[in-house]
Coordinates of N, CA, C and O in Angstrom, one line a residue:
G285 N 77.2 -14.0 21.5 CA 78.4 -14.8 21.2 C 78.8 -14.7 19.7 O 79.9 -15.2 19.4
S286 N 78.0 -14.1 18.9 CA 78.4 -14.0 17.5 C 79.3 -12.8 17.3 O 79.2 -11.8 18.1
R287 N 80.2 -12.8 16.3 CA 81.1 -11.7 16.1 C 81.1 -11.4 14.6 O 81.0 -12.3 13.8
L288 N 81.4 -10.1 14.2 CA 81.6 -9.8 12.8 C 82.8 -8.8 12.8 O 83.0 -8.1 13.7
T289 N 83.4 -8.9 11.6 CA 84.6 -8.0 11.3 C 84.3 -7.3 10.0 O 84.0 -8.0 9.0
L290 N 84.3 -6.0 10.0 CA 84.1 -5.2 8.8 C 85.4 -4.9 8.1 O 86.4 -4.5 8.8
N291 N 85.4 -5.0 6.8 CA 86.5 -4.5 6.0 C 86.4 -3.0 5.8 O 85.4 -2.4 6.2
A292 N 87.4 -2.4 5.2 CA 87.4 -1.0 5.0 C 86.2 -0.6 4.1 O 85.7 -1.4 3.3
M293 N 85.7 0.6 4.3 CA 84.6 1.2 3.5 C 83.4 0.3 3.5 O 82.8 0.0 2.4
S294 N 83.0 -0.3 4.6 CA 81.9 -1.2 4.8 C 80.8 -0.6 5.7 O 81.2 0.1 6.7
S295 N 79.6 -0.9 5.5 CA 78.5 -0.5 6.4 C 77.4 -1.5 6.4 O 77.2 -2.3 5.5
L296 N 76.7 -1.6 7.6 CA 75.6 -2.5 7.7 C 74.7 -2.1 8.8 O 75.0 -1.2 9.6
D297 N 73.5 -2.6 8.8 CA 72.5 -2.4 9.9 C 72.3 -3.7 10.7 O 72.3 -4.8 10.1
V298 N 72.2 -3.6 12.0 CA 72.0 -4.8 12.8 C 70.6 -4.7 13.5 O 70.2 -3.7 14.0
D299 N 69.9 -5.8 13.4 CA 68.6 -5.9 14.0 C 68.5 -7.2 14.8 O 68.2 -8.3 14.2
Y300 N 68.7 -7.1 16.1 CA 68.7 -8.3 17.0 C 67.4 -8.2 17.8 O 67.1 -7.1 18.3
S301 N 66.7 -9.2 17.9 CA 65.5 -9.3 18.7 C 65.4 -10.7 19.4 O 66.3 -11.5 19.2
E302 N 64.4 -10.9 20.1 CA 64.2 -12.2 20.7 C 63.9 -13.3 19.7 O 64.1 -14.5 20.0
S303 N 63.5 -13.0 18.5 CA 63.2 -14.0 17.5 C 64.1 -14.1 16.3 O 64.1 -15.0 15.6
Q304 N 65.0 -13.1 16.2 CA 65.9 -13.1 15.0 C 67.2 -12.4 15.3 O 67.3 -11.5 16.2
R305 N 68.2 -12.7 14.4 CA 69.4 -12.0 14.3 C 69.6 -11.6 12.9 O 70.0 -12.5 12.1
R306 N 69.4 -10.4 12.5 CA 69.3 -10.0 11.1 C 70.3 -8.9 10.8 O 70.3 -7.8 11.5
I307 N 71.1 -9.0 9.8 CA 72.1 -8.1 9.4 C 71.7 -7.6 8.0 O 71.5 -8.5 7.1
V308 N 71.7 -6.3 7.7 CA 71.5 -5.8 6.3 C 72.8 -5.1 5.9 O 73.1 -4.1 6.5
M309 N 73.5 -5.7 5.0 CA 74.7 -5.0 4.5 C 74.3 -3.9 3.5 O 73.5 -4.1 2.6
R310 N 74.9 -2.8 3.7 CA 74.7 -1.6 2.8 C 75.8 -1.6 1.7 O 75.7 -1.0 0.7
G311 N 77.0 -2.1 2.0 CA 78.1 -2.1 1.1 C 79.4 -2.6 1.8 O 79.4 -2.7 3.0
G312 N 80.3 -3.0 1.0 CA 81.6 -3.5 1.5 C 81.7 -5.0 1.7 O 81.2 -5.7 0.9
Q313 N 82.4 -5.3 2.8 CA 82.7 -6.7 3.0 C 82.7 -7.0 4.5 O 83.2 -6.1 5.3
A314 N 82.2 -8.1 5.0 CA 82.2 -8.5 6.4 C 82.4 -10.0 6.6 O 82.0 -10.8 5.7
F315 N 83.1 -10.3 7.7 CA 83.3 -11.7 8.0 C 82.5 -12.0 9.3 O 82.5 -11.2 10.3
F316 N 81.7 -13.1 9.3 CA 80.8 -13.4 10.4 C 81.2 -14.7 11.0 O 81.4 -15.7 10.3
E317 N 81.3 -14.7 12.3 CA 81.5 -15.9 13.1 C 80.2 -16.0 14.0 O 80.0 -15.2 14.9
V318 N 79.4 -17.0 13.7 CA 78.1 -17.1 14.3 C 78.0 -18.2 15.3 O 78.3 -19.3 15.1
A319 N 77.5 -17.7 16.5 CA 77.2 -18.7 17.6 C 75.8 -19.3 17.3 O 74.9 -18.6 16.9
P320 N 75.7 -20.6 17.5 CA 74.4 -21.3 17.2 C 73.3 -20.9 18.1 O 73.6 -20.6 19.3
D321 N 72.1 -20.7 17.6 CA 71.0 -20.4 18.3 C 69.8 -20.8 17.5 O 69.3 -20.0 16.6
I322 N 69.2 -22.0 17.7 CA 68.2 -22.5 16.9 C 66.9 -21.6 16.9 O 66.3 -21.5 15.9
G323 N 66.7 -21.0 18.0 CA 65.5 -20.2 18.1 C 65.6 -18.8 17.4 O 64.6 -18.2 17.3
R324 N 66.8 -18.4 17.1 CA 67.0 -17.1 16.5 C 67.9 -17.3 15.3 O 69.1 -17.2 15.4
P325 N 67.4 -17.4 14.1 CA 68.2 -17.6 12.9 C 69.1 -16.4 12.7 O 68.7 -15.2 13.0
F326 N 70.3 -16.6 12.2 CA 71.2 -15.5 11.8 C 71.2 -15.3 10.3 O 71.6 -16.2 9.6
T327 N 70.7 -14.2 9.9 CA 70.6 -13.9 8.4 C 71.3 -12.7 8.0 O 71.4 -11.7 8.8
V328 N 71.9 -12.7 6.9 CA 72.6 -11.5 6.3 C 72.0 -11.3 4.9 O 72.0 -12.1 4.1
E329 N 71.4 -10.0 4.8 CA 70.9 -9.6 3.5 C 71.9 -8.7 2.8 O 72.3 -7.7 3.4
A330 N 72.1 -9.0 1.5 CA 73.1 -8.1 0.8 C 72.6 -8.1 -0.7 O 72.6 -9.1 -1.3
G331 N 72.2 -6.9 -1.1 CA 71.8 -6.8 -2.5 C 70.8 -7.8 -3.1 O 71.0 -8.3 -4.1
G332 N 69.8 -8.1 -2.3 CA 68.7 -9.0 -2.8 C 69.0 -10.4 -2.5 O 68.2 -11.3 -2.8
T333 N 70.2 -10.7 -1.9 CA 70.6 -12.1 -1.6 C 70.5 -12.3 -0.1 O 71.0 -11.4 0.7
T334 N 69.9 -13.4 0.4 CA 69.9 -13.6 1.8 C 70.7 -14.9 2.1 O 70.6 -15.9 1.5
T335 N 71.6 -14.7 3.1 CA 72.4 -15.9 3.6 C 72.0 -16.2 5.0 O 71.9 -15.3 5.9
V336 N 71.7 -17.5 5.2 CA 71.3 -17.9 6.6 C 72.4 -18.8 7.1 O 72.7 -19.9 6.5
A337 N 73.0 -18.5 8.2 CA 74.0 -19.2 8.9 C 73.5 -20.5 9.4 O 72.4 -20.5 10.1
L338 N 74.2 -21.6 9.2 CA 73.8 -22.9 9.7 C 74.9 -23.3 10.8 O 75.3 -24.4 10.8
G339 N 75.2 -22.4 11.6 CA 76.3 -22.6 12.6 C 77.6 -22.5 12.0 O 78.2 -23.5 11.7
T340 N 78.2 -21.3 11.7 CA 79.2 -21.2 10.7 C 80.1 -20.0 10.9 O 79.8 -19.1 11.6
A341 N 81.1 -19.9 10.0 CA 81.9 -18.7 9.8 C 81.9 -18.5 8.3 O 82.2 -19.4 7.5
F342 N 81.6 -17.3 7.9 CA 81.5 -17.0 6.5 C 81.8 -15.5 6.2 O 81.7 -14.7 7.1
D343 N 82.1 -15.2 4.9 CA 82.4 -13.9 4.4 C 81.4 -13.5 3.4 O 81.0 -14.3 2.5
V344 N 80.9 -12.2 3.4 CA 80.1 -11.7 2.4 C 80.8 -10.5 1.8 O 81.1 -9.5 2.5
N345 N 81.0 -10.5 0.5 CA 81.7 -9.4 -0.2 C 80.9 -8.8 -1.3 O 80.5 -9.4 -2.3
M346 N 80.5 -7.5 -1.0 CA 79.7 -6.7 -2.0 C 80.6 -5.8 -2.9 O 80.1 -5.0 -3.6
N347 N 81.9 -6.0 -2.8 CA 82.9 -5.1 -3.5 C 83.2 -5.6 -4.9 O 84.0 -5.0 -5.6
L348 N 82.5 -6.6 -5.4 CA 82.9 -7.2 -6.7 C 82.3 -6.3 -7.8 O 81.3 -5.6 -7.6
P349 N 83.0 -6.3 -8.9 CA 82.5 -5.5 -10.1 C 81.1 -6.0 -10.5 O 80.7 -7.1 -10.4
G350 N 80.4 -5.1 -11.2 CA 79.1 -5.5 -11.8 C 78.0 -5.8 -10.8 O 77.1 -6.6 -11.1
D351 N 78.1 -5.3 -9.5 CA 77.1 -5.6 -8.5 C 77.0 -7.1 -8.2 O 76.0 -7.5 -7.7
H352 N 78.0 -7.9 -8.4 CA 78.1 -9.3 -8.0 C 78.4 -9.3 -6.5 O 79.0 -8.4 -5.9
I353 N 78.0 -10.4 -5.9 CA 78.2 -10.6 -4.5 C 78.8 -12.0 -4.3 O 78.4 -13.0 -4.9
A354 N 79.9 -12.1 -3.5 CA 80.6 -13.3 -3.2 C 80.3 -13.7 -1.8 O 80.4 -12.9 -0.9
I355 N 80.0 -15.0 -1.6 CA 79.8 -15.5 -0.2 C 80.8 -16.7 -0.1 O 80.8 -17.6 -0.9
S356 N 81.7 -16.6 0.8 CA 82.8 -17.6 1.0 C 82.6 -18.2 2.4 O 82.5 -17.5 3.4
V357 N 82.6 -19.5 2.5 CA 82.3 -20.2 3.8 C 83.6 -20.8 4.3 O 84.3 -21.5 3.6
A358 N 84.0 -20.4 5.5 CA 85.2 -20.9 6.2 C 85.0 -22.1 7.0 O 85.8 -23.0 7.2
A359 N 83.8 -22.2 7.6 CA 83.5 -23.4 8.5 C 82.0 -23.7 8.4 O 81.1 -22.8 8.3
H360 N 81.7 -25.0 8.4 CA 80.3 -25.5 8.4 C 79.6 -25.1 7.1 O 80.2 -25.3 6.0
S361 N 78.4 -24.5 7.1 CA 77.7 -24.2 5.8 C 76.7 -23.0 6.1 O 76.4 -22.7 7.2
V362 N 76.2 -22.5 4.9 CA 75.2 -21.5 4.9 C 74.2 -21.9 3.9 O 74.5 -22.6 2.9
R363 N 72.9 -21.4 4.0 CA 71.9 -21.5 3.0 C 71.8 -20.1 2.3 O 71.7 -19.1 3.0
V364 N 71.9 -20.1 1.0 CA 71.8 -18.9 0.2 C 70.5 -18.9 -0.6 O 70.2 -19.8 -1.3
D365 N 69.8 -17.8 -0.4 CA 68.6 -17.6 -1.2 C 68.9 -16.4 -2.1 O 68.9 -15.2 -1.6
A366 N 69.1 -16.6 -3.4 CA 69.5 -15.5 -4.3 C 68.3 -14.8 -4.7 O 67.1 -15.2 -4.5
A367 N 68.5 -13.6 -5.3 CA 67.4 -12.8 -5.8 C 66.5 -13.5 -6.8 O 66.8 -14.6 -7.3
R368 N 65.4 -12.9 -7.1 CA 64.5 -13.4 -8.1 C 63.7 -14.7 -7.7 O 63.2 -15.4 -8.5
G369 N 63.7 -15.0 -6.4 CA 62.9 -16.0 -5.9 C 63.3 -17.4 -6.3 O 62.5 -18.4 -6.2
E370 N 64.5 -17.6 -6.7 CA 65.0 -18.9 -7.1 C 65.2 -19.8 -5.8 O 65.3 -19.3 -4.7
A371 N 65.2 -21.1 -6.0 CA 65.3 -22.0 -4.9 C 66.6 -21.8 -4.2 O 67.7 -21.5 -4.9
G372 N 66.7 -21.8 -2.9 CA 67.9 -21.7 -2.1 C 68.8 -22.9 -2.3 O 68.4 -23.9 -2.8
F373 N 70.1 -22.7 -1.9 CA 71.1 -23.8 -2.0 C 72.0 -23.7 -0.9 O 72.1 -22.6 -0.2
V374 N 72.8 -24.7 -0.6 CA 73.7 -24.8 0.5 C 75.1 -24.6 0.0 O 75.5 -25.3 -1.0
V375 N 75.9 -23.8 0.7 CA 77.3 -23.6 0.4 C 78.1 -24.1 1.6 O 77.8 -23.6 2.7
G376 N 79.0 -25.0 1.4 CA 79.8 -25.6 2.5 C 81.1 -25.0 2.7 O 81.6 -24.1 1.9
A377 N 81.8 -25.5 3.7 CA 83.1 -25.0 4.1 C 84.1 -25.2 2.9 O 84.0 -26.3 2.2
G378 N 84.9 -24.2 2.6 CA 85.8 -24.3 1.5 C 85.2 -24.1 0.2 O 85.8 -24.4 -0.9
E379 N 84.0 -23.5 0.2 CA 83.4 -23.1 -1.1 C 83.1 -21.6 -1.2 O 82.9 -21.0 -0.1
R380 N 83.0 -21.1 -2.4 CA 82.7 -19.7 -2.6 C 81.6 -19.7 -3.7 O 81.7 -20.4 -4.7
V381 N 80.6 -18.9 -3.5 CA 79.6 -18.7 -4.5 C 79.6 -17.2 -4.9 O 79.7 -16.3 -4.1
V382 N 79.5 -16.9 -6.2 CA 79.4 -15.6 -6.7 C 78.0 -15.5 -7.4 O 77.6 -16.3 -8.2
I383 N 77.2 -14.5 -6.9 CA 75.9 -14.3 -7.4 C 75.8 -13.0 -8.2 O 76.2 -11.9 -7.7
S384 N 75.2 -13.1 -9.4 CA 75.0 -11.9 -10.2 C 73.7 -11.2 -9.9 O 72.9 -11.8 -9.2
P385 N 73.6 -10.0 -10.3 CA 72.3 -9.2 -10.0 C 71.1 -9.9 -10.4 O 70.0 -9.7 -9.9
D386 N 71.2 -10.8 -11.5 CA 69.9 -11.5 -11.9 C 69.7 -12.8 -11.2 O 68.8 -13.5 -11.5
G387 N 70.6 -13.1 -10.2 CA 70.4 -14.3 -9.4 C 71.1 -15.5 -9.8 O 71.1 -16.5 -9.1
A388 N 71.8 -15.4 -10.9 CA 72.6 -16.6 -11.4 C 73.8 -16.8 -10.4 O 74.3 -15.8 -9.9
S389 N 74.2 -18.0 -10.2 CA 75.2 -18.3 -9.2 C 76.2 -19.3 -9.8 O 75.9 -20.1 -10.7
D390 N 77.4 -19.2 -9.2 CA 78.5 -20.0 -9.7 C 79.3 -20.4 -8.4 O 79.9 -19.6 -7.8
I391 N 79.3 -21.7 -8.0 CA 80.0 -22.2 -6.9 C 81.3 -22.8 -7.3 O 81.4 -23.5 -8.2
S392 N 82.4 -22.4 -6.5 CA 83.7 -23.0 -6.8 C 84.4 -23.3 -5.4 O 84.0 -22.8 -4.4
R393 N 85.5 -24.1 -5.5 CA 86.3 -24.4 -4.3 C 87.2 -23.2 -4.0 O 87.7 -22.5 -4.9
Q394 N 87.3 -22.9 -2.7 CA 88.3 -21.8 -2.3 C 88.8 -22.2 -0.9 O 88.0 -22.4 0.0
D395 N 90.1 -22.1 -0.7 CA 90.7 -22.3 0.6 C 90.1 -21.2 1.5 O 90.1 -20.0 1.2
P396 N 89.6 -21.6 2.7 CA 89.0 -20.6 3.7 C 90.0 -19.5 4.0 O 89.6 -18.4 4.3
A397 N 91.3 -19.8 4.0 CA 92.3 -18.8 4.3 C 92.3 -17.7 3.3 O 92.6 -16.5 3.7
V398 N 91.9 -17.9 2.1 CA 91.8 -16.9 1.1 C 90.7 -15.9 1.4 O 90.9 -14.7 1.3
A399 N 89.6 -16.4 1.8 CA 88.4 -15.6 2.2 C 88.7 -14.7 3.4 O 88.2 -13.6 3.5
E400 N 89.5 -15.2 4.3 CA 89.8 -14.5 5.5 C 91.1 -13.6 5.5 O 91.4 -12.9 6.4
S401 N 91.8 -13.7 4.4 CA 93.1 -13.0 4.3 C 93.1 -11.5 4.5 O 94.0 -10.9 5.1
W402 N 92.0 -10.9 4.1 CA 91.9 -9.4 4.3 C 91.9 -9.1 5.8 O 92.3 -8.0 6.1
R403 N 91.4 -10.0 6.6 CA 91.4 -9.7 8.1 C 92.9 -9.6 8.6 O 93.1 -9.1 9.7
R404 N 93.8 -10.2 7.9 CA 95.2 -10.1 8.3 C 96.0 -9.1 7.4 O 97.2 -9.0 7.4
G405 N 95.3 -8.3 6.6 CA 95.9 -7.2 5.9 C 96.4 -7.6 4.5 O 97.1 -6.8 3.9
T406 N 96.1 -8.8 4.0 CA 96.5 -9.1 2.7 C 95.3 -9.5 1.8 O 94.2 -9.9 2.3
Y407 N 95.5 -9.4 0.5 CA 94.5 -9.9 -0.5 C 95.2 -11.0 -1.3 O 96.3 -10.8 -1.9
I408 N 94.6 -12.1 -1.3 CA 95.1 -13.3 -2.0 C 94.3 -13.5 -3.3 O 93.1 -13.7 -3.2
A409 N 94.9 -13.3 -4.4 CA 94.2 -13.5 -5.7 C 94.7 -14.8 -6.3 O 95.9 -15.0 -6.5
E410 N 93.8 -15.7 -6.5 CA 94.1 -17.0 -7.1 C 93.2 -17.0 -8.4 O 92.0 -17.3 -8.4
A411 N 93.9 -16.7 -9.5 CA 93.2 -16.7 -10.8 C 92.0 -15.8 -10.8 O 90.9 -16.1 -11.3
R412 N 92.1 -14.6 -10.2 CA 91.0 -13.6 -10.1 C 91.2 -12.6 -11.2 O 92.3 -12.2 -11.6
P413 N 90.1 -12.2 -11.8 CA 90.2 -11.1 -12.8 C 90.8 -9.8 -12.2 O 90.4 -9.5 -11.1
L414 N 91.5 -9.1 -13.0 CA 92.1 -7.9 -12.5 C 91.1 -6.9 -12.0 O 91.3 -6.3 -11.0
E415 N 89.9 -6.8 -12.6 CA 88.9 -5.9 -12.2 C 88.4 -6.2 -10.8 O 88.2 -5.3 -10.0
E416 N 88.4 -7.5 -10.4 CA 88.0 -7.9 -9.0 C 89.1 -7.5 -8.0 O 88.8 -7.1 -6.9
V417 N 90.4 -7.7 -8.4 CA 91.5 -7.4 -7.6 C 91.5 -5.8 -7.3 O 91.7 -5.4 -6.2
I418 N 91.3 -5.1 -8.4 CA 91.2 -3.6 -8.2 C 90.1 -3.2 -7.3 O 90.2 -2.3 -6.5
A419 N 88.9 -3.9 -7.4 CA 87.8 -3.5 -6.5 C 88.2 -3.8 -5.1 O 87.8 -3.0 -4.2
A420 N 89.0 -4.8 -4.8 CA 89.4 -5.0 -3.4 C 90.4 -4.0 -2.9 O 90.3 -3.5 -1.8
L421 N 91.3 -3.6 -3.8 CA 92.3 -2.5 -3.4 C 91.6 -1.1 -3.3 O 92.1 -0.3 -2.5
S422 N 90.5 -0.9 -4.0 CA 89.9 0.4 -4.0 C 89.4 0.9 -2.6 O 89.4 2.1 -2.3
A423 N 89.0 -0.1 -1.8 CA 88.6 0.3 -0.4 C 89.7 0.9 0.4 O 89.4 1.6 1.4
Y424 N 90.9 0.6 0.0 CA 92.1 1.1 0.7 C 92.8 2.3 0.0 O 93.8 2.8 0.6
Y425 N 92.4 2.6 -1.2 CA 93.1 3.6 -2.0 C 92.4 5.0 -1.8 O 91.2 5.1 -1.8
E426 N 93.2 6.0 -1.7 CA 92.7 7.3 -1.6 C 92.5 7.9 -3.0 O 93.5 8.2 -3.7
G427 N 91.3 7.9 -3.4 CA 91.0 8.3 -4.8 C 90.3 7.2 -5.6 O 89.8 6.2 -5.0
W428 N 90.3 7.3 -6.9 CA 89.6 6.3 -7.8 C 90.6 5.6 -8.6 O 91.6 6.2 -9.1
I429 N 90.4 4.4 -8.9 CA 91.2 3.6 -9.8 C 90.2 3.2 -10.9 O 89.2 2.5 -10.7
V430 N 90.6 3.6 -12.2 CA 89.8 3.3 -13.3 C 90.5 2.3 -14.2 O 91.7 2.5 -14.5
V431 N 89.9 1.2 -14.5 CA 90.4 0.2 -15.4 C 89.8 0.3 -16.8 O 88.5 0.2 -16.9
R432 N 90.5 0.5 -17.8 CA 90.0 0.7 -19.2 C 90.2 -0.5 -20.0 O 91.3 -1.1 -20.1
G433 N 89.1 -1.0 -20.7 CA 89.2 -2.1 -21.6 C 88.9 -3.4 -21.0 O 89.4 -3.8 -20.0
D434 N 88.0 -4.1 -21.7 CA 87.5 -5.5 -21.2 C 88.6 -6.5 -21.1 O 88.7 -7.3 -20.2
A435 N 89.6 -6.4 -22.1 CA 90.7 -7.4 -22.0 C 91.6 -7.2 -20.8 O 92.0 -8.1 -20.2
V436 N 91.8 -5.9 -20.4 CA 92.5 -5.6 -19.2 C 91.8 -6.0 -18.0 O 92.4 -6.6 -17.1
K437 N 90.5 -5.7 -17.9 CA 89.7 -6.1 -16.8 C 89.7 -7.6 -16.5 O 89.6 -8.0 -15.3
S438 N 89.8 -8.4 -17.6 CA 89.7 -9.8 -17.4 C 91.0 -10.5 -17.2 O 91.1 -11.7 -17.1
L439 N 92.1 -9.8 -17.2 CA 93.4 -10.4 -17.0 C 93.4 -11.2 -15.7 O 92.9 -10.8 -14.7
S440 N 94.0 -12.4 -15.8 CA 94.0 -13.3 -14.6 C 95.2 -12.9 -13.7 O 96.3 -12.7 -14.1
V441 N 94.9 -12.8 -12.4 CA 95.9 -12.4 -11.4 C 96.1 -13.5 -10.4 O 95.1 -14.0 -9.8
N442 N 97.4 -13.8 -10.1 CA 97.8 -14.7 -9.0 C 98.8 -13.9 -8.2 O 99.9 -13.7 -8.7
A443 N 98.4 -13.4 -7.1 CA 99.3 -12.6 -6.3 C 98.8 -12.5 -4.8 O 97.7 -12.7 -4.5
V444 N 99.8 -12.1 -4.0 CA 99.4 -11.8 -2.6 C 99.8 -10.3 -2.4 O 101.0 -10.0 -2.6
L445 N 98.8 -9.5 -2.1 CA 99.1 -8.0 -2.1 C 98.8 -7.5 -0.7 O 97.8 -7.9 0.0
A446 N 99.5 -6.5 -0.3 CA 99.3 -5.8 1.0 C 98.3 -4.8 0.9 O 98.4 -3.8 0.1
L447 N 97.1 -4.9 1.6 CA 96.0 -4.0 1.4 C 96.4 -2.6 2.0 O 95.9 -1.6 1.5
A448 N 97.2 -2.5 3.0 CA 97.5 -1.2 3.6 C 98.5 -0.4 2.7 O 98.7 0.8 3.0
Q449 N 99.0 -1.0 1.6 CA 99.9 -0.4 0.7 C 99.4 -0.5 -0.7 O 100.0 -1.1 -1.6
P450 N 98.2 0.1 -1.0 CA 97.6 -0.1 -2.3 C 98.5 0.4 -3.5 O 98.4 -0.2 -4.6
Q451 N 99.2 1.5 -3.2 CA 100.1 2.0 -4.3 C 101.2 1.0 -4.7 O 101.4 0.7 -5.8
A452 N 101.8 0.4 -3.6 CA 102.8 -0.7 -3.9 C 102.1 -1.9 -4.5 O 102.7 -2.6 -5.4
A453 N 100.9 -2.2 -4.2 CA 100.2 -3.3 -4.8 C 100.0 -3.1 -6.3 O 100.1 -4.0 -7.1
L454 N 99.6 -1.8 -6.6 CA 99.4 -1.5 -8.0 C 100.7 -1.6 -8.8 O 100.8 -2.1 -9.9
D455 N 101.8 -1.2 -8.2 CA 103.2 -1.3 -8.8 C 103.5 -2.8 -9.0 O 104.1 -3.1 -10.1
T456 N 103.2 -3.6 -8.1 CA 103.4 -5.1 -8.2 C 102.6 -5.6 -9.4 O 103.1 -6.4 -10.2
L457 N 101.4 -5.2 -9.5 CA 100.5 -5.7 -10.6 C 101.1 -5.3 -11.9 O 101.1 -6.0 -12.9
A458 N 101.5 -4.0 -12.0 CA 102.1 -3.5 -13.2 C 103.4 -4.2 -13.6 O 103.7 -4.4 -14.8
A459 N 104.2 -4.7 -12.6 CA 105.4 -5.4 -12.9 C 105.1 -6.8 -13.5 O 106.0 -7.3 -14.2
G460 N 104.0 -7.4 -13.1 CA 103.7 -8.7 -13.5 C 102.7 -8.9 -14.6 O 102.5 -10.1 -15.1
L461 N 102.0 -7.9 -15.0 CA 101.0 -8.0 -16.0 C 101.2 -7.0 -17.1 O 101.9 -6.0 -16.9
P462 N 100.7 -7.2 -18.3 CA 100.8 -6.3 -19.4 C 99.9 -5.1 -19.3 O 99.0 -4.9 -20.1
I463 N 100.1 -4.3 -18.2 CA 99.3 -3.1 -18.0 C 100.2 -1.9 -17.7 O 101.4 -2.1 -17.3
R464 N 99.6 -0.8 -17.8 CA 100.3 0.5 -17.5 C 99.4 1.2 -16.5 O 98.2 1.3 -16.6
V465 N 100.0 1.6 -15.4 CA 99.4 2.3 -14.3 C 99.8 3.7 -14.3 O 101.0 4.0 -14.2
R466 N 98.9 4.7 -14.6 CA 99.2 6.1 -14.7 C 98.5 6.8 -13.6 O 97.2 6.7 -13.5
R467 N 99.2 7.6 -12.8 CA 98.5 8.5 -11.8 C 98.2 9.8 -12.5 O 99.1 10.6 -12.8
I468 N 97.0 10.0 -12.8 CA 96.5 11.2 -13.6 C 96.6 12.4 -12.6 O 97.0 13.5 -13.0
S469 N 96.2 12.2 -11.4 CA 96.3 13.3 -10.4 C 96.4 12.6 -9.0 O 96.6 11.4 -9.0
G470 N 96.4 13.3 -8.0 CA 96.5 12.7 -6.6 C 95.3 11.8 -6.3 O 95.4 11.0 -5.3
Y471 N 94.3 11.9 -7.1 CA 93.1 11.1 -6.7 C 92.6 10.2 -7.9 O 91.7 9.4 -7.7
I472 N 93.2 10.3 -9.0 CA 92.7 9.4 -10.1 C 93.9 8.6 -10.7 O 94.9 9.2 -11.0
T473 N 93.7 7.3 -10.7 CA 94.7 6.4 -11.3 C 94.1 5.7 -12.5 O 93.0 5.1 -12.3
L474 N 94.7 5.6 -13.6 CA 94.2 4.9 -14.8 C 95.0 3.7 -15.1 O 96.2 3.8 -15.2
I475 N 94.3 2.6 -15.3 CA 95.0 1.3 -15.7 C 94.6 1.0 -17.1 O 93.4 0.8 -17.4
T476 N 95.6 0.8 -18.0 CA 95.3 0.5 -19.4 C 96.3 -0.6 -19.8 O 97.2 -0.9 -19.1
E477 N 96.1 -1.2 -21.0 CA 97.0 -2.1 -21.5 C 98.3 -1.4 -22.0 O 98.3 -0.2 -22.3
T478 N 99.4 -2.2 -22.0 CA 100.7 -1.5 -22.4 C 100.8 -1.4 -23.8 O 100.1 -2.0 -24.6

């Protein structure tokens, strides 16, 4: 009864048995709608972080820059056990936690529709750094997008972008931010400050 939806350029392993429901994400992003089953916990492992569904719908995004992982909860809650053996914590509906490779976490409020928007073909950026927005577009872009400069990477973006049209999304970002988008070749695009 559980369902998952994979975003572009995503992969995972599924291990279902009579005692567990275990998913190991290898990369990308996935949205999970979990059917309750007290006898078989539903766990998602991603980059050293384990998320245990507590009867819920949630998103796990491994596409963030710097090997960060975002877990966004659309309904109910999940328990998150970050890397490095730190104590687990609960993330509830309408919350997003970003976990760094060293296990540090930062919980913030997020409308569940934002976490699910990629399933409808859009990316909603609400005060997201440009580097994170580019990471989301990269899964749909043919080639590489390189962002140069820390100031450019940290520019705050508020936009709704069509994932199926990454080139148009880059043009939209260039029109609203102090950046320059240069197509070096058919496969390399460079973003710098203007």
